Amino acid sequence: MNYLSTRGAGAGERHTFSEILLGGLAKDGGLYLPADYPRVTADELTRWRTLPYADLAFEILSKFCDDIPADDLRALTRKTYTAATYCNVRDDESAAQITPLKTLGVEDGAPLSLLELSNGPTLAFKDMAMQLIGNLFEYALAKHGETLNILGATSGDTGSAAEYAMRGKKGIRVFMLSPHKKMSAFQTAQMYSLQDPNIFNLAVQGVFDDAQDIVKAVSNDHAFKAKYKIGTVNSINWARVVAQVVYYFKGYFAATKSNAERVSFTVPSGNFGNVCAGHIARMMGLPIEKLVVATNENDVLDEFFRTGIYRVRKAAETYHTSSPSMDISKASNFERFVYDLLGRDPARVLQLFRDVEEKGGFDLAASGDFARVREFGFVSGSSSHDTRVDTIRDVFQRYDTMIDTHTADGVKVAREHLQPGIPMIVLETAQPIKFGETIREALLREPERPAAFSGLESLPQRFEVVSADAQRVKDFIVANTGE
Ligand SMILES: *Cc1c(COP(=O)(O)O)cnc(C)c1O
């Protein structure tokens, strides 16, 4: 399996899975994609139907990765996808399934269900891929006797998922910047209560953008970056995307009895990483009818899928919402889909994303390409705080199920795209406890708290407060890498 860049510089330049594993953007600024999507055969689909999650993950990853020995890869997926790691479930039986499917009911003739992706250590779907990344990185670094210092900025979900994936991993340190006193007590405690010596929480005196700017400044210092082996684990990482392909298959098998059936998925979306994995599953031949992109008030993606216009937002136009993990101004994985939409034409992709940088967007409305969006199964919708609160309340009253704000956006938009007889699977991307304030507003009660999290906020915390100054962060890294 070879990988190429969506912008196509150096047409002959191809990479293996392991070569792009630790990297981010391609050299030409594009994103990596496989040269061809592997197809699943009818026989494979039948055989995969009954596999445990870890072995299904192995089968799917093997199709994308041919430079890790099969026995090693299987050991890595088995180490990652265990009932002990994805244990924060509503009932014990479902832990073994890793991503249990919870049926809500039948609406407009369509079975409606939630695919639980947030039973991992940080209670958000990002654990699904990040836990595997932790093991893959450790494996790859050990093989070459290398080390890696991961530097990131977070306002919540991503940073904690990265820390829980990397804690205790040999050869890896994490330096995670978060805005001092700006995250919820729960999210702060999740990160800062980690006592592992390879995890460093830096509380930046400023807002999230200040933290982000520091990461950019440090990463742009190429000499420093090389000397201190600085890397990232952001959502464009190819291995993260491919790890997410697995649960589309798992969800499909759980919602159907035969491979002749089709299902639709609704995906609460921000950076387009999650739904991009759904697109890839569909390209591999999984019988997906629709991929429904659900956004919040930050409706960059909904606007595109309705109109063909992709218009990135300025910072001042980006709303802080009650589904904050979907608060984006542009969708960093979107280029992967655009590449396929344009028939894999790197020159046009390059031009369009130059237009994004220079003119703030592009318009495909008039081009024949936009019509193909529906051929790829894509539709969309958006939500607001009011619809979010209403949906949380409605799902609780009707189905006795508490859902988080992001999942609520998914359910709201899913309901606009139901088709009789076609199961609609909404991806549950987080547990309600992470966004307790809105749960209290909607339900006038406390969010459910998985047993392992009782007393989390009163655990001792380990973090360093730093000024919003890149040099201060560099000094901290130098002092704590012992290199
Ligand atoms: C990250 C996140 C999303 C958005 O996922 P993308 O892959 O960025 O589209 C949605 N919901 C929750 C809870 C998240 O943490």
Short mmCIF file of C-alpha atoms in Angstrom, two decimals, residues 49 58 168 236 315:
data_model
loop_
_atom_site.label_atom_id
_atom_site.label_comp_id
_atom_site.label_asym_id
_atom_site.label_seq_id
_atom_site.Cartn_x
_atom_site.Cartn_y
_atom_site.Cartn_z
CA ARG A 49 -19.24 -10.03 10.55
CA PHE A 58 -6.38 -6.04 12.38
CA GLY A 168 3.71 5.34 30.34
CA ILE A 236 -4.87 14.89 10.00
CA ALA A 315 -11.69 33.83 14.27
#
